[in-house]
XYZ file of N, CA and C in Angstrom:
690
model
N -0.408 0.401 -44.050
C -1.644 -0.211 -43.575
C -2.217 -1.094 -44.679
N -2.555 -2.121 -44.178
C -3.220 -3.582 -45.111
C -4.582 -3.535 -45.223
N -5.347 -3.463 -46.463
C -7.003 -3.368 -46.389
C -7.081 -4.385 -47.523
N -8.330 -5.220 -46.755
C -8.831 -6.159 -47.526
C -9.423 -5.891 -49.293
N -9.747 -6.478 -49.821
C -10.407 -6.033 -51.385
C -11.525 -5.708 -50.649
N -12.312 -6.303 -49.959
C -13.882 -5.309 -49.483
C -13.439 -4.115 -49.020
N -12.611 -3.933 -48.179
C -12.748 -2.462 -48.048
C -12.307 -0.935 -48.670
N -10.942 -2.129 -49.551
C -10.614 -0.830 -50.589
C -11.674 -0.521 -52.003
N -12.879 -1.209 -51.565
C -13.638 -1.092 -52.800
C -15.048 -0.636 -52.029
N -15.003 -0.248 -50.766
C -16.319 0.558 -50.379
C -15.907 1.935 -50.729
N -17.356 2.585 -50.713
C -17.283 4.294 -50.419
C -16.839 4.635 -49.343
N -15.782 6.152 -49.780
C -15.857 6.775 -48.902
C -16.507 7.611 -47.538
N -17.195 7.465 -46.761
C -17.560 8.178 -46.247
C -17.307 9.292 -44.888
N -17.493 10.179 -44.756
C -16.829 11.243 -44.070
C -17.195 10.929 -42.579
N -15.984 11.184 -41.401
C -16.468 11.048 -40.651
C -17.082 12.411 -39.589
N -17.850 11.947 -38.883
C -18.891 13.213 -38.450
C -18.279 13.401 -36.780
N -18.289 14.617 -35.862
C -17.511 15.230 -35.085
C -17.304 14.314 -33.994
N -15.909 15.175 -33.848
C -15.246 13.855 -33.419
C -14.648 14.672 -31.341
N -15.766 14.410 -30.446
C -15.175 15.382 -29.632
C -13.992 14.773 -28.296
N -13.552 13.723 -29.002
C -12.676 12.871 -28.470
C -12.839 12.967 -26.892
N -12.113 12.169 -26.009
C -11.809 11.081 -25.247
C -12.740 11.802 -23.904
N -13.694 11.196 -22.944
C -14.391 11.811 -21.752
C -13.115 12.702 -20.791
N -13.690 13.839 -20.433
C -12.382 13.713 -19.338
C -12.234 13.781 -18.754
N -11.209 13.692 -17.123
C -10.974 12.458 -16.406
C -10.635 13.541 -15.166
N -11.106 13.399 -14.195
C -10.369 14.278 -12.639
C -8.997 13.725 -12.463
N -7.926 14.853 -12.629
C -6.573 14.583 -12.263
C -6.378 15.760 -11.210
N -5.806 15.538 -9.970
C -5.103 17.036 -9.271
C -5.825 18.107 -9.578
N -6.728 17.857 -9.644
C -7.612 19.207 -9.115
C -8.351 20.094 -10.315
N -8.243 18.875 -11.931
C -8.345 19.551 -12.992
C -8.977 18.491 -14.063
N -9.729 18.685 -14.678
C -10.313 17.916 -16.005
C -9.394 17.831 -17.113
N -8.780 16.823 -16.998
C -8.011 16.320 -18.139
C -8.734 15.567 -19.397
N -8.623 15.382 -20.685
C -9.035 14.505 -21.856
C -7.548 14.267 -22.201
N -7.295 13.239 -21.836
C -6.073 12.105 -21.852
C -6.425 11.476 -23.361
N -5.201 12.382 -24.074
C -4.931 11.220 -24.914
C -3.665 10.668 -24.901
N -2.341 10.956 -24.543
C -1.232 10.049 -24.164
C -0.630 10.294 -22.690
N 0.102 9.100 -22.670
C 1.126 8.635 -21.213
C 0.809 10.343 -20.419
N 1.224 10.973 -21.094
C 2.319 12.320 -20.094
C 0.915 12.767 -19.806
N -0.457 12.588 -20.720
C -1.092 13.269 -19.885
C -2.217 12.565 -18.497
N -1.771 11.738 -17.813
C -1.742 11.195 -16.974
C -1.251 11.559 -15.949
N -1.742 11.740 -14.285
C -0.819 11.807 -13.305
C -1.954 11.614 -11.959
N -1.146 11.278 -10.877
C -2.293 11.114 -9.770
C -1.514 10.284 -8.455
N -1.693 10.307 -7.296
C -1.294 9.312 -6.713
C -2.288 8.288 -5.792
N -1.752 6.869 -6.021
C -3.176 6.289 -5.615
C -2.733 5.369 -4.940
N -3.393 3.822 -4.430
C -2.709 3.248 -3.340
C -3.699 1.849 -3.887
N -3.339 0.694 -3.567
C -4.139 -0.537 -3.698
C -3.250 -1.709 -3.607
N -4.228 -2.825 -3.936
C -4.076 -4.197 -3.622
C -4.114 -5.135 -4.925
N -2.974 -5.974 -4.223
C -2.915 -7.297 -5.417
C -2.596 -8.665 -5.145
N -2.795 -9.684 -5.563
C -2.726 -10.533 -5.207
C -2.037 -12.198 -6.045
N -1.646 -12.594 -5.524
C -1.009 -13.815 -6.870
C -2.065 -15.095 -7.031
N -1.562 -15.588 -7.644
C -2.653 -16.197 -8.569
C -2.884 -17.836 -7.406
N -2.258 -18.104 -6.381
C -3.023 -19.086 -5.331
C -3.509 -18.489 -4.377
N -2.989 -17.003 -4.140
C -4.335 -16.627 -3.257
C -3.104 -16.290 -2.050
N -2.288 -17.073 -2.018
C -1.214 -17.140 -0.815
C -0.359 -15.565 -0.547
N -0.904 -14.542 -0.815
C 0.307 -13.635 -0.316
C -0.636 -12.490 -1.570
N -0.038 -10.588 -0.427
C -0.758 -9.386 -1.286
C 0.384 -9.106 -1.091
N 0.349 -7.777 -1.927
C 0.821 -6.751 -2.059
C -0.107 -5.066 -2.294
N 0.254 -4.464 -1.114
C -0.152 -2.710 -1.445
C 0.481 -2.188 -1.736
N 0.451 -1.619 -3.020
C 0.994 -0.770 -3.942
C 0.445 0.885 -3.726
N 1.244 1.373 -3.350
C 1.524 3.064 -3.451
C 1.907 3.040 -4.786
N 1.188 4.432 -5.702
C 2.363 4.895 -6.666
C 1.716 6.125 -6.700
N 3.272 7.509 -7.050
C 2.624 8.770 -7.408
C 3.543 9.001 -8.756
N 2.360 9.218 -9.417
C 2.313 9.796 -11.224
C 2.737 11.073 -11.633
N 3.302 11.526 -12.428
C 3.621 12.775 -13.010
C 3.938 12.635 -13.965
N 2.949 13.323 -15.173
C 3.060 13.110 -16.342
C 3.448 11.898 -16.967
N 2.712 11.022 -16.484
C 2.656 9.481 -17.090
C 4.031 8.998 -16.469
N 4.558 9.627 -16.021
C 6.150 8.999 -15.074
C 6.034 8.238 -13.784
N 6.193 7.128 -13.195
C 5.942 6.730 -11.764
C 7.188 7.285 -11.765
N 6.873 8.561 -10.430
C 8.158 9.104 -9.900
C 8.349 9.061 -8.493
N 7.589 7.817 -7.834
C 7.573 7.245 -6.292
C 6.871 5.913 -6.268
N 7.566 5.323 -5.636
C 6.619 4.095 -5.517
C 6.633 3.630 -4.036
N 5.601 3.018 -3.160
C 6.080 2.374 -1.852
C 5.457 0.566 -2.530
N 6.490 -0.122 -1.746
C 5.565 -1.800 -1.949
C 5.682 -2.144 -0.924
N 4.100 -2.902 -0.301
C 4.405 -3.731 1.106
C 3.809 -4.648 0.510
N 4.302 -6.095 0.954
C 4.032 -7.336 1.175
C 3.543 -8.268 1.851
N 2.489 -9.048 1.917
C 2.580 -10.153 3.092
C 2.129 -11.226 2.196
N 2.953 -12.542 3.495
C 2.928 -13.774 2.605
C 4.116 -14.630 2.875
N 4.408 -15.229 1.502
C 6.063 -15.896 1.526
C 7.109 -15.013 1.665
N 8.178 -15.051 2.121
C 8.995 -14.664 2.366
C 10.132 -13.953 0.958
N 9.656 -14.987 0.061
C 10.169 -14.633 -1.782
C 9.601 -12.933 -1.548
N 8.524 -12.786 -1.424
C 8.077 -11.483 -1.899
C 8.558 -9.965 -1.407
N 9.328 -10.548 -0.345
C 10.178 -9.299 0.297
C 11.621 -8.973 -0.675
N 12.009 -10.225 -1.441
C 12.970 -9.808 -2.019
C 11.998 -9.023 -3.332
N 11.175 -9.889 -3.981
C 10.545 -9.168 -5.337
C 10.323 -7.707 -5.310
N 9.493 -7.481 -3.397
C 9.679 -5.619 -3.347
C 10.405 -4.779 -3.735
N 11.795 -5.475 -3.184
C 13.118 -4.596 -3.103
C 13.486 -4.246 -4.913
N 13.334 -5.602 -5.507
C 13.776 -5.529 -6.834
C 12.673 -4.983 -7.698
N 11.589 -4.634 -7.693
C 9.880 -4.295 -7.849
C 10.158 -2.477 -7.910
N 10.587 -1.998 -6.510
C 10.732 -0.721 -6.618
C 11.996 -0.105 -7.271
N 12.871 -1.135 -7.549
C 14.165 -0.292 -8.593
C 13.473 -0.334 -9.859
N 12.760 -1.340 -10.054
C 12.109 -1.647 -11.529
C 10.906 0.025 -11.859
N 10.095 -0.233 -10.792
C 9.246 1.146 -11.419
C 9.440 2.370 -11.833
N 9.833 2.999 -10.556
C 10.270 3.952 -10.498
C 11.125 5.077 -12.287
N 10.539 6.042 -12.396
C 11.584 6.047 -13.818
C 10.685 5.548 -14.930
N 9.407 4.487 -14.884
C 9.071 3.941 -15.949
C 7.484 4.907 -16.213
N 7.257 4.763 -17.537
C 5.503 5.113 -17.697
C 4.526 4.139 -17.430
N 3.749 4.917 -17.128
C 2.279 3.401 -16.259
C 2.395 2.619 -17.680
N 2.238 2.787 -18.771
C 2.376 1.931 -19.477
C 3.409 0.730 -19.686
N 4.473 1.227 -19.111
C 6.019 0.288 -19.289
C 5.686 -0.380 -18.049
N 5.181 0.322 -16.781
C 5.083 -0.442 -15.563
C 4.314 -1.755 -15.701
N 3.317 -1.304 -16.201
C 2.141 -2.304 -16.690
C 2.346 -3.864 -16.969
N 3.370 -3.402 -18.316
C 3.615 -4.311 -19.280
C 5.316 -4.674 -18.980
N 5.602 -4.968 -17.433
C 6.776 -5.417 -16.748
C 6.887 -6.059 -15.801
N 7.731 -7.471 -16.236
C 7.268 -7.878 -15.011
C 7.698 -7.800 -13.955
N 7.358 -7.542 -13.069
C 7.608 -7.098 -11.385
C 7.799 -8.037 -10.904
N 7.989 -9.259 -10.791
C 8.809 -10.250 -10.198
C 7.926 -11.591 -9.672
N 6.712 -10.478 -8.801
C 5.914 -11.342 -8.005
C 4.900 -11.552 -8.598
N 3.896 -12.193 -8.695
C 2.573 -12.133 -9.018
C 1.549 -10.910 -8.630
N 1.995 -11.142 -7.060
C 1.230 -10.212 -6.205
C 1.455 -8.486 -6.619
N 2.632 -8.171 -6.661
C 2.879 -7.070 -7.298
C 2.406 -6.729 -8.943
N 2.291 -7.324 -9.592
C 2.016 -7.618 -11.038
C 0.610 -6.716 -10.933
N -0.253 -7.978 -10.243
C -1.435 -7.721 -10.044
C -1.993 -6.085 -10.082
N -1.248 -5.570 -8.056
C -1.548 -4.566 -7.765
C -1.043 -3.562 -8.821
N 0.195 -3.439 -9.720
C 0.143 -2.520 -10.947
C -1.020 -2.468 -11.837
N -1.657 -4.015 -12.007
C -2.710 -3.649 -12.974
C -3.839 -2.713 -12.219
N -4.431 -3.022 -11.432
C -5.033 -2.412 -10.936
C -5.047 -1.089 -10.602
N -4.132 -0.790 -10.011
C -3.858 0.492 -10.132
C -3.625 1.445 -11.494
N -3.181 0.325 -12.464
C -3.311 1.302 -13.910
C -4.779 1.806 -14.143
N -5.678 0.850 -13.597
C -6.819 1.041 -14.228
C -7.429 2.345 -12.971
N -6.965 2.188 -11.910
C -7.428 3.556 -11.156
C -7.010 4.661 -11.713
N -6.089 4.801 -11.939
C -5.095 5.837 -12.369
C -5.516 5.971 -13.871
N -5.933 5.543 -15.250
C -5.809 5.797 -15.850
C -7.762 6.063 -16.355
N -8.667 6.063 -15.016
C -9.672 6.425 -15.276
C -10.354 7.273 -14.236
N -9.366 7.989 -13.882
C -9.209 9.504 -13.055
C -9.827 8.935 -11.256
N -9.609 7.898 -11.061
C -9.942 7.596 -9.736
C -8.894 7.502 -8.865
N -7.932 8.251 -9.003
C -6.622 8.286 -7.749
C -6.747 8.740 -6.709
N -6.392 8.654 -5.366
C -6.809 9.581 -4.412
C -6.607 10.835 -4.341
N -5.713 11.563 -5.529
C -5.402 12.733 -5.119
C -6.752 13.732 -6.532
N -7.488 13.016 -6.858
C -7.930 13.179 -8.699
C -9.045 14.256 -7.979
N -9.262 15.125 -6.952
C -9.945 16.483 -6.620
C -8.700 17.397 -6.056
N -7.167 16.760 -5.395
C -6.395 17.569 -4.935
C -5.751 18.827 -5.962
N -5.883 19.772 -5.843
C -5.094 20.581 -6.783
C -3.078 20.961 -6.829
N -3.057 20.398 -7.875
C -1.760 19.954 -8.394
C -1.200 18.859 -7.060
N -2.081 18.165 -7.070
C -2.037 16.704 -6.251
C -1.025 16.670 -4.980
N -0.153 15.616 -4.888
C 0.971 15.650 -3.741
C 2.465 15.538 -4.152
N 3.289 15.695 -3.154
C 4.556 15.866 -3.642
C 5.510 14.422 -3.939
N 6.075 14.544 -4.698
C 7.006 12.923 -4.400
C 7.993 12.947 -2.940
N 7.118 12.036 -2.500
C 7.302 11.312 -0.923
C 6.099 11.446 0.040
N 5.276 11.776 -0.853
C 3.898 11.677 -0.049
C 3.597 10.181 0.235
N 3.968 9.396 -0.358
C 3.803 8.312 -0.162
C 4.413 7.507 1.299
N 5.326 8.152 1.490
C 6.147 7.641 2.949
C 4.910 8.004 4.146
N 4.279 8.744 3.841
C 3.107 9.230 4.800
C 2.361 7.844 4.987
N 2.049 6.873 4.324
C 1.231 5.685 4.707
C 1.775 5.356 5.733
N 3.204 5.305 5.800
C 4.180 4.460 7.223
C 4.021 4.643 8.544
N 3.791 6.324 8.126
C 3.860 7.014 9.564
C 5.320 7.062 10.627
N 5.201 7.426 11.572
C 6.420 7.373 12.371
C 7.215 6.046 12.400
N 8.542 6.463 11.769
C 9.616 5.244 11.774
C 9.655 4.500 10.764
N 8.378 5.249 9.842
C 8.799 4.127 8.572
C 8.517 2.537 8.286
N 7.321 2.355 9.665
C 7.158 0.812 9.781
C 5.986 0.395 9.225
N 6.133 -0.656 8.514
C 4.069 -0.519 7.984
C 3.329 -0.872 8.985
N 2.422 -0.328 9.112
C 1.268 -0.775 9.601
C 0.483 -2.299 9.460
N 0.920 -3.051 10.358
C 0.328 -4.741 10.467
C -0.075 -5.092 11.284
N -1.287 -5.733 10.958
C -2.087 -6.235 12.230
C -1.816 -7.703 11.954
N -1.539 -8.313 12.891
C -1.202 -9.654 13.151
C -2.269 -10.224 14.213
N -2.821 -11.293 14.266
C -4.005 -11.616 15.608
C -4.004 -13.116 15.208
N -3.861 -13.851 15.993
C -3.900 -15.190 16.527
C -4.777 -15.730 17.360
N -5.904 -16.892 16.929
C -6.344 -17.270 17.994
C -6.677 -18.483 17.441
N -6.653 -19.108 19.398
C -7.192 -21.023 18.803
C -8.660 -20.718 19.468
N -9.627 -21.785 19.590
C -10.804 -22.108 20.560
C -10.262 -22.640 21.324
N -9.092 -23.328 21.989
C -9.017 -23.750 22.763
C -8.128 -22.965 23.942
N -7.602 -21.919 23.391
C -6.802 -20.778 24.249
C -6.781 -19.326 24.004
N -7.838 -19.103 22.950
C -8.480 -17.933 23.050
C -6.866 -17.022 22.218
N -7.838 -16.031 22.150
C -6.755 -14.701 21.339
C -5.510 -14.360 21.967
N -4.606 -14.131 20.663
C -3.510 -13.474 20.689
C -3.068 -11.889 20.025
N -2.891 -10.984 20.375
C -2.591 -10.204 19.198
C -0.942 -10.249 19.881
N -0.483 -9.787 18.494
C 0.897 -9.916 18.065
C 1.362 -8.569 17.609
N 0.459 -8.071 16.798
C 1.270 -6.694 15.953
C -0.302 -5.589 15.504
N 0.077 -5.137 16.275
C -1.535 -3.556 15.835
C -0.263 -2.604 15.137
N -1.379 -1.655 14.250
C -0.987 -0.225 13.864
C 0.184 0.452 14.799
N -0.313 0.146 16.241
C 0.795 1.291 16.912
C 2.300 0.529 17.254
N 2.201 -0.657 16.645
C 3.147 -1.684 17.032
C 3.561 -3.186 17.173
N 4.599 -3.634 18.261
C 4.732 -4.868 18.575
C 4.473 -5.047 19.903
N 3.458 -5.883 19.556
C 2.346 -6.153 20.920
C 3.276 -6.731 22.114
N 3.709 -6.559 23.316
C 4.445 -7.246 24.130
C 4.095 -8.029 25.325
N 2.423 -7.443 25.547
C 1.593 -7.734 26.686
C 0.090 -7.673 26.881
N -0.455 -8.860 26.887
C -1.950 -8.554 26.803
C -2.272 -8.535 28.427
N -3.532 -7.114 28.280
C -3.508 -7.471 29.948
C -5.175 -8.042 29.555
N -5.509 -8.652 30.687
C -6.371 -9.535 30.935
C -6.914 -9.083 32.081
N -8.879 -8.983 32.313
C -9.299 -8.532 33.601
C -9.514 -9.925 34.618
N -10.531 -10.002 35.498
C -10.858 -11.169 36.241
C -11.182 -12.390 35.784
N -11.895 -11.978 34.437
C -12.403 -12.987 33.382
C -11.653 -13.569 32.859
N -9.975 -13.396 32.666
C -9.328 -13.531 31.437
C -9.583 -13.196 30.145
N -11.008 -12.050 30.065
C -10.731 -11.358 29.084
C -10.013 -10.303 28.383
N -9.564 -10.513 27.267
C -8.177 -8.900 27.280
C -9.134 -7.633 27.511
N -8.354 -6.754 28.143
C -8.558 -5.100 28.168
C -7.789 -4.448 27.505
N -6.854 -4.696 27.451
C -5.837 -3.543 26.565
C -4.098 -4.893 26.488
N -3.582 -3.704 26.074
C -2.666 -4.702 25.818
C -1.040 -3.341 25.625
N 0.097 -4.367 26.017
C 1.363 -3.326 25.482
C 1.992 -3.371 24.297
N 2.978 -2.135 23.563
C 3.469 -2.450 22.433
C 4.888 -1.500 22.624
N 5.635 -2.048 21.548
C 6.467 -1.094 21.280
C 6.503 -1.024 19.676
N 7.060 0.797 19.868
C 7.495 0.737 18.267
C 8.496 1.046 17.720
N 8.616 -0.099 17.096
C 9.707 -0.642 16.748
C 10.573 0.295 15.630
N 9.771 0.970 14.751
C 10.060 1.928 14.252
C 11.404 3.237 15.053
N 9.689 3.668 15.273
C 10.676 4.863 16.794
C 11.676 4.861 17.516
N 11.841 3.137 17.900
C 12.598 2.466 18.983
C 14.389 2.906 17.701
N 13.989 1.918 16.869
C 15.431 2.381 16.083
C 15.496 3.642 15.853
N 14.974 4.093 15.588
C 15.415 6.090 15.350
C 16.056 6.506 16.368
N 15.678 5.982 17.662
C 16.182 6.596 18.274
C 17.668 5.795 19.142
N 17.663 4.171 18.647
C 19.138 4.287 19.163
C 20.198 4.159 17.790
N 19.376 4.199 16.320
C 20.448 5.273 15.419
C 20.811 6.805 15.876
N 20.259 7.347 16.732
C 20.508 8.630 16.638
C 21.791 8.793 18.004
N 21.475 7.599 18.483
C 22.872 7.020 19.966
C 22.339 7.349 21.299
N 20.828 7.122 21.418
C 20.465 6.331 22.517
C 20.558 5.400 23.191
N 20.644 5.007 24.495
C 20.776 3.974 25.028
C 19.436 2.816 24.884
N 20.014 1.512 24.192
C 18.986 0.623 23.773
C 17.941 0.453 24.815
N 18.066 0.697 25.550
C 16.841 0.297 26.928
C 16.195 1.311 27.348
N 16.967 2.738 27.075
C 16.420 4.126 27.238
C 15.075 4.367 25.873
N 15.591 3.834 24.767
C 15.111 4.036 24.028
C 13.391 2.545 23.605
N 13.942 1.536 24.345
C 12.817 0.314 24.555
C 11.596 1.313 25.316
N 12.346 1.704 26.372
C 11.394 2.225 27.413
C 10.504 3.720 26.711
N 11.146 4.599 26.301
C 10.192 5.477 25.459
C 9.375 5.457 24.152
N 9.889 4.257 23.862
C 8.954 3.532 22.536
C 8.030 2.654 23.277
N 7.887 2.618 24.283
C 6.821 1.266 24.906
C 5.346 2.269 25.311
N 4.379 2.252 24.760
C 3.228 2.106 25.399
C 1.921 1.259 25.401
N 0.687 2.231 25.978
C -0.163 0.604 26.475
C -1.662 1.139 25.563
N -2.253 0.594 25.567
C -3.674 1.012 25.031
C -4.731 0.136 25.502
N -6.176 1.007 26.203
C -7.046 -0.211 26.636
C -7.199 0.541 28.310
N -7.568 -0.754 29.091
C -7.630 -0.107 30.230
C -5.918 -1.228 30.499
N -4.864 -0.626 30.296
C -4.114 -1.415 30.565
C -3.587 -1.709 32.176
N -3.804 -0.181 32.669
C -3.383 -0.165 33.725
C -3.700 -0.852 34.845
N -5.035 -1.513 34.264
C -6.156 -2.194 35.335
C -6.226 -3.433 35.492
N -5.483 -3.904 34.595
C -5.093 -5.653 34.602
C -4.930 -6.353 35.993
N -6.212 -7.435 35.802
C -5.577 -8.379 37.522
C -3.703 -9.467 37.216
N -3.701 -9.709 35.504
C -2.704 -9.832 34.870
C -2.202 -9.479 34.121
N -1.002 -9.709 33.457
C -0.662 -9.807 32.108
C 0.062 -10.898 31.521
N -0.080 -11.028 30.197
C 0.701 -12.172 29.344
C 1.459 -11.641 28.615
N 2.643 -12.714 27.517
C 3.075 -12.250 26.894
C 2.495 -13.384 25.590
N 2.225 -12.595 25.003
C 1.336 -13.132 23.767
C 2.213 -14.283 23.118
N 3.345 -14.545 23.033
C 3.685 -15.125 22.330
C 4.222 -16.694 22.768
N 3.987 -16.393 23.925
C 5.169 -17.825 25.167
C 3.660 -17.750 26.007
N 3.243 -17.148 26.876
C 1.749 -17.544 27.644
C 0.851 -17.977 27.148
């Protein structure tokens, strides 16, 4: 260590108690974090690249300063679906610190790591009251059935009024519409479910048809459209 002539020529003076670092809600326990390992939590957020054009939500679950799960979803350019793929071989295995200070490919992903370091490393994770937090693959739980993310897609002009395209429960296939031409409900399938079940060697149309439902007053439609061609 390098000290200037002023300081190797002050007094000594002693320093007075020292009750180190605040400490921090992890899994169900008051931690005073002073390195990586003693870190852990699993938390979830958003990031964004630097024109604004495209996020990323970042899942990650912590153990002992280890990301030992990660989920990445994307929206945006089309680049960023590959950066995911190459994003989650990258984390995984690393300390929030290495994650941090790596670059993840995308902007958007970049981002959502910082952010999330800073949740995570100032006891605000979602799991930071759970006791001994969640398991690795808790994170697949955001997906829900089939593993599909959750996207809402909605389209509309003033001159032909709304479209939806893609809700939570799916891929929108049919808006029904009452006397007004206002929507009431609308159909979907999911697309998720739909493959599970003709990986498992269902018949593709057996399996369209039990992945298809409606939400709304669908049944009551004087029409329906198909959102994407009507």
């Amino acid at each position: 260590m390098l000290y200037s002539t002023e300081v190797e020529k002050m007094t000594c003076v002693a320093k007075g108690p020292n009750h180190g670092p605040a400490p921090i809600p992890q899994e169900g326990r008051w931690t005073q974090a002073r390195e990586i390992k003693d870190i852990a939590g699993l938390t979830h957020g958003v990031g964004w690249c630097a024109p604004q054009q495209g996020a990323c939500k970042l899942t990650l679950n912590v153990k002992e300063g280890i990301v030992e799960e990660a989920l990445i979803e994307t929206i945006g350019c089309s680049g960023m679906t590959h950066s995911a793929a190459m994003a989650a071989e990258i984390l995984t295995g690393k300390t929030i610190l290495e994650a941090l200070n790596t670059d993840l490919v995308c902007d958007a992903i970049n981002t959502a790591m910082r952010e999330l370091f800073l949740q995570i490393v100032y006891g605000r994770s979602q799991t930071a009251f759970s006791e001994g937090g969640l398991p690795v693959g808790a994170g697949l739980e955001d997906l829900g059935k089939g593993l599909c993310s959750q996207v809402g897609t909605m389209y509309g002009t003033k001159a032909k009024g709304v479209r939806y395209l893609e809700m939570a429960e799916g891929y929108v296939t049919r808006l029904a519409l009452d006397d007004h031409a206002e929507v009431i409900g609308y159909e979907f399938v999911h697309l998720g479910r739909m493959m599970e079940m003709i990986h498992k060697g269902m018949d593709a149309n057996e399996a369209l048809a039990k992945a298809t439902g409606s939400y709304g007053r669908f049944a009551e439609a004087s029409r329906t459209i198909n959102p994407r061609h009507d």
